[in-house]
Coordinates of C-alpha atoms and ligand atoms in Angstrom, one line a residue:
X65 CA 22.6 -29.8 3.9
X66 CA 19.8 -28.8 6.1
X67 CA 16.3 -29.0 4.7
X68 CA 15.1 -25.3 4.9
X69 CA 16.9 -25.1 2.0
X70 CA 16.4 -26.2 -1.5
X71 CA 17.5 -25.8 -5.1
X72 CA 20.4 -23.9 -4.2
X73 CA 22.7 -22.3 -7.1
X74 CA 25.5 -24.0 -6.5
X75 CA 28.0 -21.4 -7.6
X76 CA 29.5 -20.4 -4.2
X77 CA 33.1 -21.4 -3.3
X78 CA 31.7 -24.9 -2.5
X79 CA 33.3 -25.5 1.3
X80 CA 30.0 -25.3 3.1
X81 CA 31.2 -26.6 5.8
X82 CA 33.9 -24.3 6.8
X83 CA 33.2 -22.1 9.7
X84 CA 32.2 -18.5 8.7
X85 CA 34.3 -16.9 10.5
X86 CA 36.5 -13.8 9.7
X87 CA 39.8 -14.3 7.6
X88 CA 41.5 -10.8 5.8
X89 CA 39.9 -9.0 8.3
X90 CA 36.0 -9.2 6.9
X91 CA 33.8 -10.4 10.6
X92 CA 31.0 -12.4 10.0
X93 CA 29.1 -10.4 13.1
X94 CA 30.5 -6.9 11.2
X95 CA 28.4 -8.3 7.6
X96 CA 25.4 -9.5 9.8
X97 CA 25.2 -6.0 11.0
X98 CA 25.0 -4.0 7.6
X99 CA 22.7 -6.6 6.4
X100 CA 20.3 -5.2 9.4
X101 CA 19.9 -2.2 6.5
X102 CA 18.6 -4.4 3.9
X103 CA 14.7 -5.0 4.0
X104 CA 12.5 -7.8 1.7
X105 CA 10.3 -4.8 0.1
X106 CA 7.3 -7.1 0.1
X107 CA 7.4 -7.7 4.3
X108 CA 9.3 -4.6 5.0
X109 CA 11.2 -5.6 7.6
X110 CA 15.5 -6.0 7.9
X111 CA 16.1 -9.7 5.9
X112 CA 18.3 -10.5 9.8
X113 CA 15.1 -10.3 11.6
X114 CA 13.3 -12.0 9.3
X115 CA 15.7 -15.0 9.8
X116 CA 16.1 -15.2 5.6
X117 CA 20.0 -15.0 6.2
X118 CA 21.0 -18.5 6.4
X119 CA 25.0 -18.2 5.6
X120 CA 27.7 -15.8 5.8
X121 CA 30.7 -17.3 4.2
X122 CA 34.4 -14.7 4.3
X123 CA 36.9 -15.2 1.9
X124 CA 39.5 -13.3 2.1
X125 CA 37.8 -9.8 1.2
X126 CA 35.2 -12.2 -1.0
X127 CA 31.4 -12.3 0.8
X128 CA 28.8 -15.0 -0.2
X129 CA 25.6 -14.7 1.5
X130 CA 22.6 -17.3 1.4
X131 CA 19.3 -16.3 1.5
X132 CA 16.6 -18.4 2.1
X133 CA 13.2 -17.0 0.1
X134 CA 10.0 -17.6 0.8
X135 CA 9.1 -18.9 -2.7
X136 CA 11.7 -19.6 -5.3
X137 CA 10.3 -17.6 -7.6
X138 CA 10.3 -14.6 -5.4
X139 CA 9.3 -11.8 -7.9
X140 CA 11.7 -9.7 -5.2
X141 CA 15.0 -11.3 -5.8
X142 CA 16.9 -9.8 -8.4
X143 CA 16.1 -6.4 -6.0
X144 CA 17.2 -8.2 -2.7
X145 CA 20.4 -9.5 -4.5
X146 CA 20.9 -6.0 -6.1
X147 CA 20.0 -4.4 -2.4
X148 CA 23.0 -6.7 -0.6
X149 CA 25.1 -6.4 -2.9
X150 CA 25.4 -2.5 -2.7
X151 CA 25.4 -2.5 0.9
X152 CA 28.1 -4.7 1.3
X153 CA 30.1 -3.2 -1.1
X154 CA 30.1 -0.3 1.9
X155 CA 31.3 -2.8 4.2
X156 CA 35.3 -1.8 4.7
X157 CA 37.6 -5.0 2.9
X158 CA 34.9 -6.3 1.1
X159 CA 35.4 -6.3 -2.6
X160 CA 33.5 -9.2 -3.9
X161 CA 30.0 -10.2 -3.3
X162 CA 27.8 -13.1 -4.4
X163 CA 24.6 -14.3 -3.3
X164 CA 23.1 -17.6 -3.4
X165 CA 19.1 -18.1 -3.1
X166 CA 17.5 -21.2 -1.7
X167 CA 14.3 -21.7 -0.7
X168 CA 12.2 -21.7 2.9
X169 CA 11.0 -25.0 4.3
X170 CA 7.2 -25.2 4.5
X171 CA 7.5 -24.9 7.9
X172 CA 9.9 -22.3 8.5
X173 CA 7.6 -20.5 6.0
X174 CA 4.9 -21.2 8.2
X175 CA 6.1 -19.8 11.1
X176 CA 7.4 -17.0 9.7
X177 CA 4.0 -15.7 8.3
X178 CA 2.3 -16.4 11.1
X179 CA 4.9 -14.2 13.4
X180 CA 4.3 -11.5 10.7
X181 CA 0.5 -11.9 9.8
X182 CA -1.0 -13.7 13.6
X183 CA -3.3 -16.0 13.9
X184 CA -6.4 -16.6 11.2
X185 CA -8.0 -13.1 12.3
X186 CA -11.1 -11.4 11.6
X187 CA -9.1 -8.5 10.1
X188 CA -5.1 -7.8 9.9
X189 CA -3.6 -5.9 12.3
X190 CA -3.3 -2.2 10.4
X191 CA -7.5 -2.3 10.4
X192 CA -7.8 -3.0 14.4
X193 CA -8.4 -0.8 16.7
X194 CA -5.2 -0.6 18.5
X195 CA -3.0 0.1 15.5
X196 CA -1.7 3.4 14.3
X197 CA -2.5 3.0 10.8
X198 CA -5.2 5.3 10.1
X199 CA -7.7 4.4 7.3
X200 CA -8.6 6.8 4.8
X201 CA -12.4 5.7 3.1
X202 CA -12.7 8.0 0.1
X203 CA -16.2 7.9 -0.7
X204 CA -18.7 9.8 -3.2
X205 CA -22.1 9.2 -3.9
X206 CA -21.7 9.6 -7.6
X207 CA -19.7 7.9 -9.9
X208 CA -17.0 9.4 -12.0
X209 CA -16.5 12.4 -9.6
X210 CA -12.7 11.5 -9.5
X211 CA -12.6 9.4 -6.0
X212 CA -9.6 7.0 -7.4
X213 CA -8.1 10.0 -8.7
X214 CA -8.2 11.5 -5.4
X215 CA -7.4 8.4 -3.5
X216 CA -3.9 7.4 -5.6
X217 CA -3.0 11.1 -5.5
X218 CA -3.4 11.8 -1.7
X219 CA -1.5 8.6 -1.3
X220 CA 1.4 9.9 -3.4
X221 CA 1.0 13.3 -1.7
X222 CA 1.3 11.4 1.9
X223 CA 4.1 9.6 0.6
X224 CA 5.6 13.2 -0.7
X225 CA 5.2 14.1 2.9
X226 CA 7.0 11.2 4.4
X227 CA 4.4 9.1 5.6
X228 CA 3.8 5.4 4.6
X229 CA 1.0 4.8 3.0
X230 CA -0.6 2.2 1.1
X231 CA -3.9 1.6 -1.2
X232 CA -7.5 -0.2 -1.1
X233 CA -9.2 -0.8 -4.2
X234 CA -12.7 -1.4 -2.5
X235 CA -13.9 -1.0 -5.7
X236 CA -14.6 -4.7 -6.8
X237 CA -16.7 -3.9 -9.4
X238 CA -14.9 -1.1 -11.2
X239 CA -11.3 -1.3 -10.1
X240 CA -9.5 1.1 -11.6
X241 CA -6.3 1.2 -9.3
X242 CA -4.5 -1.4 -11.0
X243 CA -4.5 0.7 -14.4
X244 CA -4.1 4.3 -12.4
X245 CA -0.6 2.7 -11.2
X246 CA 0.3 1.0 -14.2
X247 CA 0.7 -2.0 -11.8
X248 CA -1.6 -5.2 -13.7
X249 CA 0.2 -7.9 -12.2
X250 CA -0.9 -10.9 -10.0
X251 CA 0.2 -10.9 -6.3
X252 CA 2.8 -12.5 -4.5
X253 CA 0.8 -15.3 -2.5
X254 CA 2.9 -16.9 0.2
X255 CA 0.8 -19.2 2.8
X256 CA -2.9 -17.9 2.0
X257 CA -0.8 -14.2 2.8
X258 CA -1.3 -11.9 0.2
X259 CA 1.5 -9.3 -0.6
X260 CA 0.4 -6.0 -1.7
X261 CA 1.5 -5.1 -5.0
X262 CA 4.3 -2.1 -5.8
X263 CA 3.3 0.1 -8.6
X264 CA 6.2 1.5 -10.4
X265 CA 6.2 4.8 -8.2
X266 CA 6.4 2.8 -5.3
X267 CA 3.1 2.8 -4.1
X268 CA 1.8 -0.4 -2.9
X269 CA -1.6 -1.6 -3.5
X270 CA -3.9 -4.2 -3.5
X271 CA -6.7 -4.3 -5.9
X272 CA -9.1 -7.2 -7.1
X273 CA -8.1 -6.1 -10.4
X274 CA -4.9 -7.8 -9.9
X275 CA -6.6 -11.3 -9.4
X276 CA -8.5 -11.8 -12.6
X277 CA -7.4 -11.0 -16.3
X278 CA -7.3 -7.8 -17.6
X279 CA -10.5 -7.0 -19.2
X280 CA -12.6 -9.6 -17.2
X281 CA -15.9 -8.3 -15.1
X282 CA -16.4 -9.3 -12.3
X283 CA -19.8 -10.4 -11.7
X284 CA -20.7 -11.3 -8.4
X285 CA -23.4 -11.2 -6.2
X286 CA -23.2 -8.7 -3.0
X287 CA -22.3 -11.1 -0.7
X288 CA -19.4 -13.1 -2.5
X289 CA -18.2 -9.4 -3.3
X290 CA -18.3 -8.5 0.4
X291 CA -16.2 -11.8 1.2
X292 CA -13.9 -10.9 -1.4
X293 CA -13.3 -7.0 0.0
X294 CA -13.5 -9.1 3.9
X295 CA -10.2 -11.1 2.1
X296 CA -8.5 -8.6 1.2
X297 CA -8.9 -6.5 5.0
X298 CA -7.8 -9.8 6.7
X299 CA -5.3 -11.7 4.1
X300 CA -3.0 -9.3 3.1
X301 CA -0.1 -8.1 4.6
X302 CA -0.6 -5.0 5.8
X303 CA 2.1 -3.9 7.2
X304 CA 1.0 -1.3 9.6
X305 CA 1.4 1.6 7.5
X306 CA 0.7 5.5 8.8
X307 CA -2.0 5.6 6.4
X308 CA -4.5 2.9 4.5
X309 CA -6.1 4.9 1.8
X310 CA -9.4 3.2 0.8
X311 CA -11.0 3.7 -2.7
X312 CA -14.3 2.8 -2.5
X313 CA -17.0 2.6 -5.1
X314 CA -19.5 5.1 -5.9
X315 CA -23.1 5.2 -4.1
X316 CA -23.9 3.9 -0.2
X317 CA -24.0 0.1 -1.1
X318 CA -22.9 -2.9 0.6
X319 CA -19.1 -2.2 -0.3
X320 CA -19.3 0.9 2.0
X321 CA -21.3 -0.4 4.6
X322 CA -18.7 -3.6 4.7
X323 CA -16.2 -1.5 5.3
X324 CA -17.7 0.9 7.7
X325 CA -18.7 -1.9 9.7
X326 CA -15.6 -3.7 9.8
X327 CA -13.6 -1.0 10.2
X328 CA -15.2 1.5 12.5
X329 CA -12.2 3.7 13.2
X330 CA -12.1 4.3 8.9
X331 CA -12.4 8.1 8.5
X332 CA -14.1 9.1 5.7
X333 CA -13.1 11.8 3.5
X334 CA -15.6 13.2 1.0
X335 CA -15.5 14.1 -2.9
X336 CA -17.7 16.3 -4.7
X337 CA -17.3 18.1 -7.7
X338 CA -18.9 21.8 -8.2
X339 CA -22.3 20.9 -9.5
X340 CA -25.2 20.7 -7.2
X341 CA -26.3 17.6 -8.1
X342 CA -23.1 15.6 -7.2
X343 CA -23.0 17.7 -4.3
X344 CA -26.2 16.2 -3.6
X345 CA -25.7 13.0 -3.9
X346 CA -21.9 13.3 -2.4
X347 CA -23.8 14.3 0.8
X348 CA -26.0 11.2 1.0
X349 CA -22.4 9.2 1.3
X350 CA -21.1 11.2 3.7
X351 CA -24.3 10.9 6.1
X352 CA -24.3 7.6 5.2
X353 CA -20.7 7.0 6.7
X354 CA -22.3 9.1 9.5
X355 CA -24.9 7.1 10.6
X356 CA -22.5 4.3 10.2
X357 CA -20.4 5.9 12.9
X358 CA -17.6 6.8 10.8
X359 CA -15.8 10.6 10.9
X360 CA -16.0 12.3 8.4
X361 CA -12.9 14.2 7.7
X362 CA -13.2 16.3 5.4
X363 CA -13.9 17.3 1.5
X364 CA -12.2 17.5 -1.4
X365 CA -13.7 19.5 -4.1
X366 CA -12.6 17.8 -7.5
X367 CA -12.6 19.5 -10.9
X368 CA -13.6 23.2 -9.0
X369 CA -11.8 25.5 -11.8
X370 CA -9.3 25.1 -14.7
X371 CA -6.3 27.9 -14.5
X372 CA -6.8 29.9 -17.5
X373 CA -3.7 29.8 -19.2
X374 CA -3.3 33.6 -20.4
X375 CA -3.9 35.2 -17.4
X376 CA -3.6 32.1 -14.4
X377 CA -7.5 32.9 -13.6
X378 CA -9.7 30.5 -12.0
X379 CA -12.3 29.2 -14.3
X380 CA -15.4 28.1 -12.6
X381 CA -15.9 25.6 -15.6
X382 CA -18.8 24.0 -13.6
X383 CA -21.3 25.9 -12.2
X384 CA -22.3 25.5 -8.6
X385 CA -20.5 25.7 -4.9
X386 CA -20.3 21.9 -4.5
X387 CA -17.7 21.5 -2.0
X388 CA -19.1 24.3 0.1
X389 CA -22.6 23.0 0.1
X390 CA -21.8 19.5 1.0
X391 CA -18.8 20.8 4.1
X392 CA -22.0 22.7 5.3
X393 CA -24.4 19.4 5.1
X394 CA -21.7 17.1 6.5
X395 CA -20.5 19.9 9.4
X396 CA -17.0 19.4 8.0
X397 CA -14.7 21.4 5.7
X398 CA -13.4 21.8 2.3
X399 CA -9.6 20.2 2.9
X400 CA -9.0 21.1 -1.0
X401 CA -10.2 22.4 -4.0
X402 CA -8.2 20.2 -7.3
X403 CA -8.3 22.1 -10.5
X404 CA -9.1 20.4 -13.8
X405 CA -6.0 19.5 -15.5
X406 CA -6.6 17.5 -18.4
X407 CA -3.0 15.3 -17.5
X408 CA -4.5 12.4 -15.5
X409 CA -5.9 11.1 -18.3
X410 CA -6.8 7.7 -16.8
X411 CA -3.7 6.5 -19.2
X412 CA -1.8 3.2 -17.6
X413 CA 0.3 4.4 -14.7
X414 CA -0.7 8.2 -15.8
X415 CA -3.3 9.2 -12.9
X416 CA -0.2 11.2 -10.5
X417 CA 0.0 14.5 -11.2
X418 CA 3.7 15.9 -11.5
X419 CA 5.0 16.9 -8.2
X420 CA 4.6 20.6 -7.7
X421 CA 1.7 21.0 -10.4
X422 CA -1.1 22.9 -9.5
X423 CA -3.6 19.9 -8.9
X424 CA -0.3 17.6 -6.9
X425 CA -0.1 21.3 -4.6
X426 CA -3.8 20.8 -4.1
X427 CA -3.1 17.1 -2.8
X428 CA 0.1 18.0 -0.5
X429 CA -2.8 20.8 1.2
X430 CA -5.3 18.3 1.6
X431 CA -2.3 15.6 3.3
X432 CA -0.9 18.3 5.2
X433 CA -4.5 18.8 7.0
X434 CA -5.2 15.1 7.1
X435 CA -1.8 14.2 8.8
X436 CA -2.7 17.2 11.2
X437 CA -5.7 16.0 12.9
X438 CA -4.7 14.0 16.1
X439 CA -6.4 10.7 16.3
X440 CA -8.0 10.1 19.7
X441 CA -7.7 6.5 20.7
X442 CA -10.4 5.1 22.4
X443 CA -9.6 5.2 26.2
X444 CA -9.7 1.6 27.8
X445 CA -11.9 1.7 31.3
X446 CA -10.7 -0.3 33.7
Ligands
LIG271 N1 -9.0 17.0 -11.5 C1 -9.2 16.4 -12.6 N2 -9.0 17.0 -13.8 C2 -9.2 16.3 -15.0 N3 -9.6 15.1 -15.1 C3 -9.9 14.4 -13.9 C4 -9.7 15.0 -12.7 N4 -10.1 14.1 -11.7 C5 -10.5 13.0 -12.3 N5 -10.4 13.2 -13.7 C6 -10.8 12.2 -14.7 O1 -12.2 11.9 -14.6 C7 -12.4 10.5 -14.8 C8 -13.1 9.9 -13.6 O2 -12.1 9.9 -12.5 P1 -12.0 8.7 -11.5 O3 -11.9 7.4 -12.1 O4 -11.0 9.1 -10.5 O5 -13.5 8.9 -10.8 P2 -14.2 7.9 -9.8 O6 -15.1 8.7 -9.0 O7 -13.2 7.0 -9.1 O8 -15.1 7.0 -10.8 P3 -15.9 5.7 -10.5 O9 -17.1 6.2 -9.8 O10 -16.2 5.1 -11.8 O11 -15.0 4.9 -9.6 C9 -11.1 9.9 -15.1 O12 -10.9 9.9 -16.5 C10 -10.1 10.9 -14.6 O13 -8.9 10.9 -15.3
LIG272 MG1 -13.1 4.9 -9.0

């Protein structure tokens, strides 16, 4: 046996030399095909491409496929096993499928990373320039003005509209992402590569929250946080997503200048809520992310009414035209105005509002105009 390959059930039909090739009319090339529709969910990509398919072995109308992991205890396999198995079971004469997990070589898990990943950057690819991934910075100056509420739901609402999308917890201090998702966790670490983590929705995410036990503060000094946040932009594996959503802490810190400076194509998208004095200090971030040379794209005013539930009113709970005032400041626009609806109640994996609610509406609105704007790339002189 080869030595990419360890601890390997050993459960198949035992001949592991025979050639596969076809017998009762099952080709080899015919299951290497459908398995081209079978992805690892943590790199994203077909498991063929990835080279993970190490054996094809044809029995009659009985299929045994080996896959070769990246770590045994892939937290993935029971869903890859599940995922080939019901594609197969599409695959005309095959009746029977079994797969057998083994384990990549330290090498071959090398390599593969480093094709996905490159080289030891300064940043992965989805933050560079010359990807399409668009970063999303939502920033506030104030705290508590619903910024992780806004960034998890305008992920799901970007999601809704078909895009992929995937979430920042810049917020290394105060995650709250983890707990939003109802994802708590510890990543998938394979080679110094960290894999995002799924939430239960789907959404992926990476958070520091994920690295240290629940409960725990973190207390760091700015520039061990900044390397952490500088990890997380470079080590994980981003996979090129349409959009990165960013949640970033509140006020104009270090966190937010780390990330404007490291990723000058972030856009940053503002949120107030009514009052004038978050408004205030809502505007300071977004001239902040100004002056840092970031766009701003727009505002989101959070908590602006409550729907009066006799007559389907607006309810200006909060005094004040905070959404307005800082658009005008920021010479941007209001991209939506979320209504105060008591559900996101910060419970574990209880921060998405139902599809088609009033506030989730107010999230497909603001996605829709955010997925409008055409992103100019920098032209390259020659
Ligand atoms: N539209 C809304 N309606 C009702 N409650 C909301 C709304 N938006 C946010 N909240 C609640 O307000 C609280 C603060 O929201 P959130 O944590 O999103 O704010 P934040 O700006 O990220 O806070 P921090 O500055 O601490 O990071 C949470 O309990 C959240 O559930
Ligand atoms: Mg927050």
């Amino acid at each position: 046996m080869s030595d990419w390959f360890r601890g390997r059930k050993n459960n198949s039909n035992g001949d592991e030399n025979r050639a596969p090739v076809a017998s009762g009319g099952v080709e080899e090339a015919t299951i290497r095909t459908a398995l081209k529709d079978v992805r690892d969910p943590e790199l994203g990509r077909d498991l063929i491409s990835l080279n993970m398919i190490r054996k094809v072995a044809i029995s009659g109308s009985s299929v045994t496929v080996t896959v070769a992991l990246t770590t045994a205890g892939c937290p993935m396999k029971h869903r890859i096993s599940g995922d080939i198995v019901d594609r197969l079971k599409m695959v005309e004469g095959v009746e029977a499928v079994d797969v057998d997990f083994g384990e990549m070589t330290d090498s071959d898990r090398q390599n593969l990373m480093t094709s996905l990943h490159g080289e030891a950057a300064e940043l992965a690819p989805a933050f560079t320039e010359g990807s399409k991934t668009r970063v999303i910075a939502v920033v506030s100056g104030k705290g508590g003005v619903g910024k992780s509420t806004v960034a998890v739901n305008l992920a799901a609402a970007l999601d809704r509209a078909g895009k992929s999308v995937e979430i920042l917890d810049a917020d290394v201090y105060g995650s709250s992402i983890p707990v939003m998702l109802g994802a708590m966790e510890k990543p998938n670490v394979v080679e110094g590569v960290i894999f995002p983590i799924e939430s239960p929705t789907g959404l992926k995410f990476i958070s520091m929250g994920n690295f240290v036990n629940e409960g725990q503060a973190i207390i760091w000094r700015a520039p061990i946080v900044n390397k952490a946040l500088t990890q997380l932009m470079r080590d994980v594996y981003w996979d090129e997503p349409d959009f990165i959503i960013v949640d970033m802490p509140p006020g104009t810190g270090d966190v937010a200048l780390t990330v404007a400076q490291m990723i000058p194509k972030a856009e940053a998208l503002v949120v107030t809520t009514p009052q004038a004095d978050a408004a205030r200090v809502a505007a300071k971030a977004g001239k902040m992310a100004v002056q840092a040379h970031l766009k701003v794209i727009g505002v989101v005013e959070n908590m602006a009414y409550a729907e009066c539930p006799d007559c389907g009113k607006e309810l200006r709970i909060f005094g004040g035209d905070g959404g307005n005032a800082v658009a005008e400041e920021l010479d941007s626009k209001i991209l939506g105005r979320v209504p105060i609806e008591p559900d996101a109640s910060g419970e574990p994996g209880n921060a998405l509002y139902e599809e088609d609610s009033a506030p989730a509406r107010a999230f497909d609105e603001v996605a829709a105009s955010i997925a409008a704007v055409k992103v100019r790339k920098k032209l390259r002189v020659l």
